[in-house]
PDB file of C-alpha atoms in Angstrom:
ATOM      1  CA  UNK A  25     193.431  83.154  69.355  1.00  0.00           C
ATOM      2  CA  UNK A  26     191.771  80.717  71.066  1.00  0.00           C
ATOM      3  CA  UNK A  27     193.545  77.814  72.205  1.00  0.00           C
ATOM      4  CA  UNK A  28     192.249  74.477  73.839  1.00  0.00           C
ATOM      5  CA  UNK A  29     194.388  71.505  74.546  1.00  0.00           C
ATOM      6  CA  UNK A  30     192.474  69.254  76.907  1.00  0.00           C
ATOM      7  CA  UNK A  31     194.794  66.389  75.838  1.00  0.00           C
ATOM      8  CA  UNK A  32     197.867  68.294  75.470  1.00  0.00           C
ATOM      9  CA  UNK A  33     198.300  66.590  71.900  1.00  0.00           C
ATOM     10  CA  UNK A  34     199.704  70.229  70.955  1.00  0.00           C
ATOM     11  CA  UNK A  35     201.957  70.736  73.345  1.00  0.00           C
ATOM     12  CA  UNK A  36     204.039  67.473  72.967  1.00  0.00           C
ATOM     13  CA  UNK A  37     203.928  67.833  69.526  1.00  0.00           C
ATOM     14  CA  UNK A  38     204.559  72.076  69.780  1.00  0.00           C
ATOM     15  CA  UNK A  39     205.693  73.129  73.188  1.00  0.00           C
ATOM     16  CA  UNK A  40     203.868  75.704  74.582  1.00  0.00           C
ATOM     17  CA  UNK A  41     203.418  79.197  72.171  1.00  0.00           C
ATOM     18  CA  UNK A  42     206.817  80.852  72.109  1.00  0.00           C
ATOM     19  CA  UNK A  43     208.011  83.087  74.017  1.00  0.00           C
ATOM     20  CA  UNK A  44     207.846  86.862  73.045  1.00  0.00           C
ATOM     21  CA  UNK A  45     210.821  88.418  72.867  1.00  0.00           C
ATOM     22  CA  UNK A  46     212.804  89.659  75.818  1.00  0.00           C
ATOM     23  CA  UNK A  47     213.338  92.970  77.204  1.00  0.00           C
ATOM     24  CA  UNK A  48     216.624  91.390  78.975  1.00  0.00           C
ATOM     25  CA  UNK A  49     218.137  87.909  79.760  1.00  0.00           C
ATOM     26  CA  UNK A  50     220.485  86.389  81.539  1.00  0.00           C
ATOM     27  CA  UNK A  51     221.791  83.704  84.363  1.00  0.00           C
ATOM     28  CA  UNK A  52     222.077  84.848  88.536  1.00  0.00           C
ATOM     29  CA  UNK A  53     224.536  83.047  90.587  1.00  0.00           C
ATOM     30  CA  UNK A  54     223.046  81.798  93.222  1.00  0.00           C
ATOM     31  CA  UNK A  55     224.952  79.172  95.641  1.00  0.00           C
ATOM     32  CA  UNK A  56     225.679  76.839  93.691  1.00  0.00           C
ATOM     33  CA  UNK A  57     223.886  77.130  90.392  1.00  0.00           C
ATOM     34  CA  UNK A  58     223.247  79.716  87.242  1.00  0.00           C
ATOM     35  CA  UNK A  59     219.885  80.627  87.215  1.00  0.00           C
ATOM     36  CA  UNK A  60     218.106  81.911  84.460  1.00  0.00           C
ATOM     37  CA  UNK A  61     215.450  84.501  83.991  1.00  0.00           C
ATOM     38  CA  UNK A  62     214.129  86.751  81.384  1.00  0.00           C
ATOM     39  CA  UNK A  63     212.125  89.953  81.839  1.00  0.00           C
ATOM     40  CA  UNK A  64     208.673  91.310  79.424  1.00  0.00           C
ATOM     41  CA  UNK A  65     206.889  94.423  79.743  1.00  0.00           C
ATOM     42  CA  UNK A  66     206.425  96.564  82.356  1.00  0.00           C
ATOM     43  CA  UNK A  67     204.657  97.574  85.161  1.00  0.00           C
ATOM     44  CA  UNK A  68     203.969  96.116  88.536  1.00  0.00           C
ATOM     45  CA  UNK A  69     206.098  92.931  88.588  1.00  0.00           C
ATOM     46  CA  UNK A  70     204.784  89.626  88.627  1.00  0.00           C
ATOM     47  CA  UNK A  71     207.218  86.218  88.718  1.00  0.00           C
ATOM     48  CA  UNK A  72     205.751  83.137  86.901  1.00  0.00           C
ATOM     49  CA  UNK A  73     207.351  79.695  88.521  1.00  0.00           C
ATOM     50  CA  UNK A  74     206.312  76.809  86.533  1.00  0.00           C
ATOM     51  CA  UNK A  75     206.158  73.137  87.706  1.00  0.00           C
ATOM     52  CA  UNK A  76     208.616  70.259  88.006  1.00  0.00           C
ATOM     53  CA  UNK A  77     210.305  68.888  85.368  1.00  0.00           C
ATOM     54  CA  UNK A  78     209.078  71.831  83.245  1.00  0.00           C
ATOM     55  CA  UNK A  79     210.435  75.283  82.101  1.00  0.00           C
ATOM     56  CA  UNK A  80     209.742  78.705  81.803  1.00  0.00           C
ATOM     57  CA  UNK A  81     208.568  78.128  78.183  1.00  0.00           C
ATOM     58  CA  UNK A  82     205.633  76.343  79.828  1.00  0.00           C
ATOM     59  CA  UNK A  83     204.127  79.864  80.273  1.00  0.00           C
ATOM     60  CA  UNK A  84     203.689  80.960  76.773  1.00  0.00           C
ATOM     61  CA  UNK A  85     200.239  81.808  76.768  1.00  0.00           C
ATOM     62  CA  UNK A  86     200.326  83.695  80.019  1.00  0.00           C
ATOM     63  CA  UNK A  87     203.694  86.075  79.472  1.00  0.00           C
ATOM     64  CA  UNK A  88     201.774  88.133  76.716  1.00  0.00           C
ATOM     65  CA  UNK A  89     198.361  88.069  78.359  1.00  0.00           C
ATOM     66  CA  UNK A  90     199.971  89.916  81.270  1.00  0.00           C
ATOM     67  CA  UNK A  91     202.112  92.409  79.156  1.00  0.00           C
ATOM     68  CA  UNK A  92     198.638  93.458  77.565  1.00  0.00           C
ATOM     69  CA  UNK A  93     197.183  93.702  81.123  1.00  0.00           C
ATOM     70  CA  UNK A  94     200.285  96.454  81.977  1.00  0.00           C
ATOM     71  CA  UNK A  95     202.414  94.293  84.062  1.00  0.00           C
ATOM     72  CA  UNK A  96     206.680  93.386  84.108  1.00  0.00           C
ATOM     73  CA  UNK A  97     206.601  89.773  83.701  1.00  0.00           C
ATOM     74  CA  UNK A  98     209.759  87.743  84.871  1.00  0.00           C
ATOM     75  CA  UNK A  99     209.907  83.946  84.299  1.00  0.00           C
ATOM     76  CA  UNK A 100     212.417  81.971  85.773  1.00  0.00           C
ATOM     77  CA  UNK A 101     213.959  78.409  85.184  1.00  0.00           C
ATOM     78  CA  UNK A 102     214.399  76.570  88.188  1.00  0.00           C
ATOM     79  CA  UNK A 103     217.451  75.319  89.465  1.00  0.00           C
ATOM     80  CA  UNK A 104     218.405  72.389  87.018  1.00  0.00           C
ATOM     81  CA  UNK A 105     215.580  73.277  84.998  1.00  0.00           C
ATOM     82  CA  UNK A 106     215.450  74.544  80.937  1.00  0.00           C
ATOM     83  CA  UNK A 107     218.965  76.894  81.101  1.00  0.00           C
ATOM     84  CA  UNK A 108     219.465  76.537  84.476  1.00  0.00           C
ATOM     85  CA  UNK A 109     222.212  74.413  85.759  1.00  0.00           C
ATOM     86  CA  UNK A 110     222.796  72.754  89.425  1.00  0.00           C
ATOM     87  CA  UNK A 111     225.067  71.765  91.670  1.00  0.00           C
ATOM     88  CA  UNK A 112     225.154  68.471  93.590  1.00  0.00           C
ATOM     89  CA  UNK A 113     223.181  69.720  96.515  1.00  0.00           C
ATOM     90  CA  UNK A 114     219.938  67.837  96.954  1.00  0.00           C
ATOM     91  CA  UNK A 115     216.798  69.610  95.250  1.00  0.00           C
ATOM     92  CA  UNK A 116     214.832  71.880  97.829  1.00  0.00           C
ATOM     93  CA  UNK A 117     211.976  74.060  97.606  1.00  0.00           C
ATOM     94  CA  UNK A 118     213.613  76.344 100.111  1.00  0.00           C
ATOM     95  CA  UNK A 119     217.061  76.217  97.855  1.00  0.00           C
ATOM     96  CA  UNK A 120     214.591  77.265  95.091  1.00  0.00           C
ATOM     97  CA  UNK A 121     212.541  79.974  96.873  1.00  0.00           C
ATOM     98  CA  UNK A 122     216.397  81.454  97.864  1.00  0.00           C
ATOM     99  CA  UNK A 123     216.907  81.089  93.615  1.00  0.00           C
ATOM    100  CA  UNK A 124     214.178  83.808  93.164  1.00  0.00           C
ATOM    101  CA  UNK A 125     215.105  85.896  95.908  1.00  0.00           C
ATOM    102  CA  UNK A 126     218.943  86.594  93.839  1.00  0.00           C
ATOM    103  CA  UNK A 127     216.912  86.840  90.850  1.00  0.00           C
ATOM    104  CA  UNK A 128     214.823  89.669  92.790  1.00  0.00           C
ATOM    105  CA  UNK A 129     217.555  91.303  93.584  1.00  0.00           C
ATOM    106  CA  UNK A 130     219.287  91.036  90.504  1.00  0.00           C
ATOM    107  CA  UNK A 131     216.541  92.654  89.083  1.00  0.00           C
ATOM    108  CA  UNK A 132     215.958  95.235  92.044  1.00  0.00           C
ATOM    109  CA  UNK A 133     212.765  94.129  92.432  1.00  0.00           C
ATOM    110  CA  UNK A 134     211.500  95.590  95.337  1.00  0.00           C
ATOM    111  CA  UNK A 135     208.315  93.336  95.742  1.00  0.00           C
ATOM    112  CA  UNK A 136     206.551  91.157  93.014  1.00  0.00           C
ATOM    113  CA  UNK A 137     203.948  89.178  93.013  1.00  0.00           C
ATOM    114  CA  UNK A 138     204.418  85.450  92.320  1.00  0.00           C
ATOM    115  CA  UNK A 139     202.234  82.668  90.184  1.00  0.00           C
ATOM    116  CA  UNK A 140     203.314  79.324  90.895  1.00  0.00           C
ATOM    117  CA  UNK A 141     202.348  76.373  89.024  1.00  0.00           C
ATOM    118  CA  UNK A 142     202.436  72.980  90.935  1.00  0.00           C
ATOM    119  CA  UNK A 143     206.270  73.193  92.289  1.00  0.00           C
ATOM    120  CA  UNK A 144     206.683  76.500  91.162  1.00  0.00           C
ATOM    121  CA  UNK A 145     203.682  76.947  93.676  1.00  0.00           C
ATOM    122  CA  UNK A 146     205.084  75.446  96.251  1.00  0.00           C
ATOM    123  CA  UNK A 147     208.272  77.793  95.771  1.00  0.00           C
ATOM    124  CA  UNK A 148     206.222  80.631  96.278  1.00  0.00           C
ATOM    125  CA  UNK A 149     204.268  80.093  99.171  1.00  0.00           C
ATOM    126  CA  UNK A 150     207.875  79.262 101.262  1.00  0.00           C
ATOM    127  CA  UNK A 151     209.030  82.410  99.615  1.00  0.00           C
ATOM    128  CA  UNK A 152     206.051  84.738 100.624  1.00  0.00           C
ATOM    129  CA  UNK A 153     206.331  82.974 103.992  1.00  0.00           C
ATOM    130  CA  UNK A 154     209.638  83.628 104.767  1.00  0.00           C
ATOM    131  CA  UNK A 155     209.679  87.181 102.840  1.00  0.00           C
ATOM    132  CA  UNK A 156     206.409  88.490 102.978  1.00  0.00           C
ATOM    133  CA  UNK A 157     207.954  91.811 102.981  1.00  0.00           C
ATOM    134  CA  UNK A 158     208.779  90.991  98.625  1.00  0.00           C
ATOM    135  CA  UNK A 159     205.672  89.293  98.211  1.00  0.00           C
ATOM    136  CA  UNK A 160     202.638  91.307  97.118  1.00  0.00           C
ATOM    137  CA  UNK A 161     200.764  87.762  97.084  1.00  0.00           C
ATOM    138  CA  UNK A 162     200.763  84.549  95.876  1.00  0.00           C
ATOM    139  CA  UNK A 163     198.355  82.942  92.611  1.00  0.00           C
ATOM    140  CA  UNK A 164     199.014  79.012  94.263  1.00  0.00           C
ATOM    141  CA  UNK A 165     198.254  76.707  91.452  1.00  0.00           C
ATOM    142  CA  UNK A 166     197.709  73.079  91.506  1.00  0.00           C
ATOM    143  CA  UNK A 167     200.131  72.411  94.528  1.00  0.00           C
ATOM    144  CA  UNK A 168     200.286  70.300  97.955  1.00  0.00           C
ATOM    145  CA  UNK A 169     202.102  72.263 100.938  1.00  0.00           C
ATOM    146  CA  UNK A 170     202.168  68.543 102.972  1.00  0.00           C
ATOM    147  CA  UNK A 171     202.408  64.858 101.624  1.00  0.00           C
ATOM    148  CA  UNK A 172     199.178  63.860 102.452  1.00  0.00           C
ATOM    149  CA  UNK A 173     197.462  66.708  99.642  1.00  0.00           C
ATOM    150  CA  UNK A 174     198.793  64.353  96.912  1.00  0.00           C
ATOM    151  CA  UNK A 175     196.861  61.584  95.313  1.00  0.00           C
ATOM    152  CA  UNK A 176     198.471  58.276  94.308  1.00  0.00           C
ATOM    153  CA  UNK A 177     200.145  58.612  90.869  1.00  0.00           C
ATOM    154  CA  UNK A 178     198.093  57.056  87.951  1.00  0.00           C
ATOM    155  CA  UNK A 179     199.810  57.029  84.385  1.00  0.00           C
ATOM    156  CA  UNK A 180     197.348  58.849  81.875  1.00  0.00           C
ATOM    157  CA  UNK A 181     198.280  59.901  78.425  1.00  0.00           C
ATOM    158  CA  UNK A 182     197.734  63.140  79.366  1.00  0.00           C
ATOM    159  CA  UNK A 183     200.724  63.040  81.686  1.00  0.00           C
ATOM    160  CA  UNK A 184     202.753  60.938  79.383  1.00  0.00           C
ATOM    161  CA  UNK A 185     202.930  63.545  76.717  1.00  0.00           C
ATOM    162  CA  UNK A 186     203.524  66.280  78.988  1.00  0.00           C
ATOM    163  CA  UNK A 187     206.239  63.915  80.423  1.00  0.00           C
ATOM    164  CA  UNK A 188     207.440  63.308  76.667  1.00  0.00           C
ATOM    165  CA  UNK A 189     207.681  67.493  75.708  1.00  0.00           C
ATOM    166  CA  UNK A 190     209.306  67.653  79.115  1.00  0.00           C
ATOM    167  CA  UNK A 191     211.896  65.245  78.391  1.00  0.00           C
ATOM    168  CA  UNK A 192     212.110  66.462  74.284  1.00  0.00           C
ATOM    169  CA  UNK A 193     212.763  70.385  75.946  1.00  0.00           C
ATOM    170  CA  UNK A 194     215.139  69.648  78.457  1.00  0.00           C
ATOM    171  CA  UNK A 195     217.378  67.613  76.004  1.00  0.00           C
ATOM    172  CA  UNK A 196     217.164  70.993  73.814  1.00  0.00           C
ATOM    173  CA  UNK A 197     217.897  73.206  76.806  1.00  0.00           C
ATOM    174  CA  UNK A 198     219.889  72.097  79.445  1.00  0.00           C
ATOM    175  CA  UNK A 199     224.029  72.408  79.796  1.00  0.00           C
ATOM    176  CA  UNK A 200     223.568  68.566  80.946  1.00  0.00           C
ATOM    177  CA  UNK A 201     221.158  67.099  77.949  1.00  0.00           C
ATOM    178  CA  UNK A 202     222.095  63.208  78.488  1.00  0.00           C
ATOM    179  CA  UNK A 203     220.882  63.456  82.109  1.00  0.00           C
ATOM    180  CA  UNK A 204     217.328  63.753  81.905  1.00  0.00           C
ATOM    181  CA  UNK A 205     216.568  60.352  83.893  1.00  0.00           C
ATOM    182  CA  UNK A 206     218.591  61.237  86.512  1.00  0.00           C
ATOM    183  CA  UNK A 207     217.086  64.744  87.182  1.00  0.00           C
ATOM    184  CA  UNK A 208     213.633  62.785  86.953  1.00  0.00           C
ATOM    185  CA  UNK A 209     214.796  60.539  89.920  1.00  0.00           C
ATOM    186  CA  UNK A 210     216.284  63.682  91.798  1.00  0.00           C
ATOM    187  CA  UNK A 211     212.999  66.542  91.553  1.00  0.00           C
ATOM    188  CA  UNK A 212     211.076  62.771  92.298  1.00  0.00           C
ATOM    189  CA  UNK A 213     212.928  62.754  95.617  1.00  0.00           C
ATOM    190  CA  UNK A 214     212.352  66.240  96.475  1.00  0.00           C
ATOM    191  CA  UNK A 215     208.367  65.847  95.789  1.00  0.00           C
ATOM    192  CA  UNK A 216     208.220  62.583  97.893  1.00  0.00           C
ATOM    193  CA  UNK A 217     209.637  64.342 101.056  1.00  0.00           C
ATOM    194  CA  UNK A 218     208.732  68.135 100.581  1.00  0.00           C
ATOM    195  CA  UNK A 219     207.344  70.209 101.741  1.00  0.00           C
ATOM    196  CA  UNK A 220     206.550  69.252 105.349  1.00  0.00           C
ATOM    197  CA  UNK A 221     203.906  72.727 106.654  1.00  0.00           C
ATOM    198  CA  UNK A 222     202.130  72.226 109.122  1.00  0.00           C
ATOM    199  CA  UNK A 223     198.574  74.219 110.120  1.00  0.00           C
ATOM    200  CA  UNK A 224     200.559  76.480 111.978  1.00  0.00           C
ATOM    201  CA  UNK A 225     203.322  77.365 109.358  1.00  0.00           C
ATOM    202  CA  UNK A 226     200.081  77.786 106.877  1.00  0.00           C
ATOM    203  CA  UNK A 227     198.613  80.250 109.272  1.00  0.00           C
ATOM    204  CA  UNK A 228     201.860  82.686 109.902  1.00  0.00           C
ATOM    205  CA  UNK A 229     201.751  83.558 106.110  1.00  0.00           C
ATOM    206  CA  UNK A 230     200.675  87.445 105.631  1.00  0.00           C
ATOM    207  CA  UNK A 231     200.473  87.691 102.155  1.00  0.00           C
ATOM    208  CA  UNK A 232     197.587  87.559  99.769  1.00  0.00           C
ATOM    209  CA  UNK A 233     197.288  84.212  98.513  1.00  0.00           C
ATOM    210  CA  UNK A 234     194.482  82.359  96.018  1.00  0.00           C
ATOM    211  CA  UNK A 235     194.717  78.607  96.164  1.00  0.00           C
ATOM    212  CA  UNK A 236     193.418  76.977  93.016  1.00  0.00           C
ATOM    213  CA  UNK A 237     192.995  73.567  91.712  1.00  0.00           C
ATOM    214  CA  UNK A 238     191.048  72.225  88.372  1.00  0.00           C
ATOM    215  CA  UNK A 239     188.454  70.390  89.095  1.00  0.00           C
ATOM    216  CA  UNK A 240     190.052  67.289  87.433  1.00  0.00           C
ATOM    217  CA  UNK A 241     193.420  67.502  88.605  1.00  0.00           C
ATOM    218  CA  UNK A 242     195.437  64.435  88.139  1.00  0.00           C
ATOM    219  CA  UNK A 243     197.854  64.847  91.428  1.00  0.00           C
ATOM    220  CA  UNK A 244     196.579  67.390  94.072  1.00  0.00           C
ATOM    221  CA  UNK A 245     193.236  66.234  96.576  1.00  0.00           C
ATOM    222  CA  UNK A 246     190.717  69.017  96.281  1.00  0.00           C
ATOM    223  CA  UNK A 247     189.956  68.296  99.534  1.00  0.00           C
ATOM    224  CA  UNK A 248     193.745  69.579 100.391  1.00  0.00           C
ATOM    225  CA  UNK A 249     193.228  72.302  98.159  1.00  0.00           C
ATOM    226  CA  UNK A 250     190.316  73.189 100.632  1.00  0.00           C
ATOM    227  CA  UNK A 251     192.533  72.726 104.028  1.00  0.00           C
ATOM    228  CA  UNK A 252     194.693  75.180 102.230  1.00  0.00           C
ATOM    229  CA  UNK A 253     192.058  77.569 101.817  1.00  0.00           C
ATOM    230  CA  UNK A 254     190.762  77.381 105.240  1.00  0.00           C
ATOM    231  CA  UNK A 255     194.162  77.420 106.841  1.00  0.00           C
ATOM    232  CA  UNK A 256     196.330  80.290 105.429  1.00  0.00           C
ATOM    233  CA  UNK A 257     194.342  83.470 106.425  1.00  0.00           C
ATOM    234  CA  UNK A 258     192.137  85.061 104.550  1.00  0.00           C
ATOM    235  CA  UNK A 259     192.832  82.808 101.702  1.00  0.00           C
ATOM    236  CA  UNK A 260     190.492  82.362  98.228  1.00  0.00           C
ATOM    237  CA  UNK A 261     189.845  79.256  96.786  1.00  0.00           C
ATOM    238  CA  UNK A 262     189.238  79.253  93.208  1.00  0.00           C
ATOM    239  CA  UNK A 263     188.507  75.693  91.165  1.00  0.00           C
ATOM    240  CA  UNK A 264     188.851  75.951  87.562  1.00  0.00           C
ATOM    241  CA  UNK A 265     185.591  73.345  86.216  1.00  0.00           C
ATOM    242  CA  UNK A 266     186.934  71.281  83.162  1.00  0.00           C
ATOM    243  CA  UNK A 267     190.668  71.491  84.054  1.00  0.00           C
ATOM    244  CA  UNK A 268     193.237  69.081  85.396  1.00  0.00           C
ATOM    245  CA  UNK A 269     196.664  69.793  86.652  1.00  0.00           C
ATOM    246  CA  UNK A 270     197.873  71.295  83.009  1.00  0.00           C
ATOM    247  CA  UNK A 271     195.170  74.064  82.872  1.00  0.00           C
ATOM    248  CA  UNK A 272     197.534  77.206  81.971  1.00  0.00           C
ATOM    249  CA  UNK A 273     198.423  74.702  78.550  1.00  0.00           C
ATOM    250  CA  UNK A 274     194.675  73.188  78.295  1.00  0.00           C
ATOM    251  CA  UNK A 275     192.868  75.982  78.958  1.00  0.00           C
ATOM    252  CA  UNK A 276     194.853  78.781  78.892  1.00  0.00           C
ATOM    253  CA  UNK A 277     191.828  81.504  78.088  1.00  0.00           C
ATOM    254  CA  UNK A 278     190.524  80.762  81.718  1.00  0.00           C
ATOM    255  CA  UNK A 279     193.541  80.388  83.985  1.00  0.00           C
ATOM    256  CA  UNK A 280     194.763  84.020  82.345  1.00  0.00           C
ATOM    257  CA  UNK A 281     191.059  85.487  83.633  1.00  0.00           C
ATOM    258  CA  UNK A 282     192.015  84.214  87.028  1.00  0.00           C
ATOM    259  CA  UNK A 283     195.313  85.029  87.392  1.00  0.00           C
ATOM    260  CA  UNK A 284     195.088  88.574  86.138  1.00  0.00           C
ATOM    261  CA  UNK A 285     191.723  88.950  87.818  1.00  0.00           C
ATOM    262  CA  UNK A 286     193.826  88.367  91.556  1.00  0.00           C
ATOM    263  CA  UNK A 287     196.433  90.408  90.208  1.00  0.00           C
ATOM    264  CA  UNK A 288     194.101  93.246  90.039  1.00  0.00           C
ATOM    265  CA  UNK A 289     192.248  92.529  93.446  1.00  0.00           C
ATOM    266  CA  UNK A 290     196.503  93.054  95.111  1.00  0.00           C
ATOM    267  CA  UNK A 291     196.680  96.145  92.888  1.00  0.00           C
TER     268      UNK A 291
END
C-alpha cells in the first residue's frame, strides 16, 4: 500500500501503521531505567532508534519492510520514552547509546546494524563510535552531531501535529502519563547541549555510516549534513528530494529503498 503523508494529517489523527506482532517483548534494566524492546523476523539484525519525544511505534512502516527484506528487526523505546521509564539522571545520548548496548546483550546480539532517526541517530553514531566492534554500520537520519548543524526552531503545522500524536502516545504509553511537559522540557535540555563531536571524534569512527537528510528538513542544516559526510570516513551522503525531517512517516516508500538499499551494501 502506498502511503504518503507530506502533512502528517494521518499520523496525528492515526499514529503510525501498527506494529506487527512480536516474536518477543520485554523491558532491560539498565542503570537506572526499564527499557523496552521488541524483536520481528529474522536474519541479520538491524536496531531502529527513533527520534525525541517519539516511540518505537514511529517505525511502523519500516519494521515489516525489513522482515520481507530477511532481516531481525529490534525497536527500542528510549529511556523515558513510549514503555520505557527513567530515573532522575539527566537525559544523555551516551546514557542512551549504553540503553542499547544491555538491550544487545539481552538479546545476544553479537553485532547489529543501527537506523537512527534524528536522536535515535545521534544514539547510534556515539554507539558505533565507542563500540564499533557491535556496529555493522550506521543509516544516520536527519541528525546534528554538534550545535551549530541545527537551524533555529520555526513552529509549522507539520511539527505541531507530530508534536500533538507525540504528546496523545505518550499519555497512552508511559508508567508516568501526567508528565508529558516535563519530559518535553528535559529531552529539550539534552538537545540544546548535546552532542558536543568535534572533526576529530567524527573522524575516529570505523563503521559504515550513510548520513541522510530530506531536502526540506525542518531542523538539521544540509550544509551540516554535508560536514558530516566529508568528515566521518568514507561516509555517503544521501538527500531524500521532497522530504523534511518526518520522511520515514511522509514518505515512507522511499526512506525503506534507502535504508534497506545500505543494509545490503554492509551485507
Amino acid at each position: 500500500m502506498s502511503v504518503m503523508d507530506d502533512e502528517l494529517k494521518i499520523f496525528e489523527a492515526e499514529g503510525a501503521q501498527p506494529l506487527p506482532a512480536v516474536a518477543s517483548a520485554g523491558f532491560v534494566e539498565h542503570d537506572g531505567a526499564s527499557i523496552w524492546y521488541a524483536t520481528y523476523g529474522a536474519g541479520p539484525a538491524v536496531v531502529l532508534l527513533h527520534g525525541g519525544l517519539g516511540n518505537s511505534g514511529n517505525w511502523g512502516y519500516q519494521v515489516p519492510a525489513l522482515i520481507e527484506s530477511g532481516r531481525q528487526v529490534v525497536v527500542i523505546d528510549s529511556r523515558g520514552h513510549g514503555r520505557s521509564t527513567r530515573d532522575s539522571q539527566p537525559y544523555k545520548y551516551e546514557l542512551m547509546a549504553s540503553d542499547v548496548l544491555a538491550v544487545m546483550d539481552h538479546l545476544e546480539l553479537a553485532k547489529a546494524a543501527l537506523v537512527g532517526w534524528s536522536d535515535g541517530a545521534c544514539t547510534a553514531l556515539i554507539l558505533a563510535d565507542q563500540h564499533p566492534d557491535r556496529v555493522f554500520g550506521v543509516f544516520f537520519f536527519a541528525c546534528n552531531m554538534d550545535p551549530n548543524g541545527t537551524k533555529e526552531f520555526v513552529a509549522t503545522p507539520v511539527i505541531d501535529r507530530c508534536f500533538s500524536r507525540h504528546r496523545k502516545d505518550y499519555q497512552a504509553l508511559s508508567a508516568t502519563p501526567d508528565q508529558f511537559d516535563t519530559f518535553v522540557q528535559d529531552v529539550s535540555r539534552m538537545m540544546a547541549t548535546e552532542p558536543n563531536y568535534t572533526a576529530s571524534d567524527l573522524e575516529r569512527i570505523k563503521v559504515p555510516v550513510a548520513v541522510v537528510l530530506g531536502e526540506r528538513d525542518e531542523f538539521i542544516k544540509p550544509e551540516h549534513a554535508d560536514y558530516l559526510a566529508r568528515t566521518i570516513p568514507d561516509a555517503e551522503l544521501i538527500l531524500l528530494p521532497d522530504a523534511g525531517h518526518f520522511a520515514p512517516l511522509q514518505r515512507p516508500e522511499h526512506f525503506n529503498r534507502e535504508v534497506i538499499g545500505f543494509l545490503d551494501r554492509l551485507a
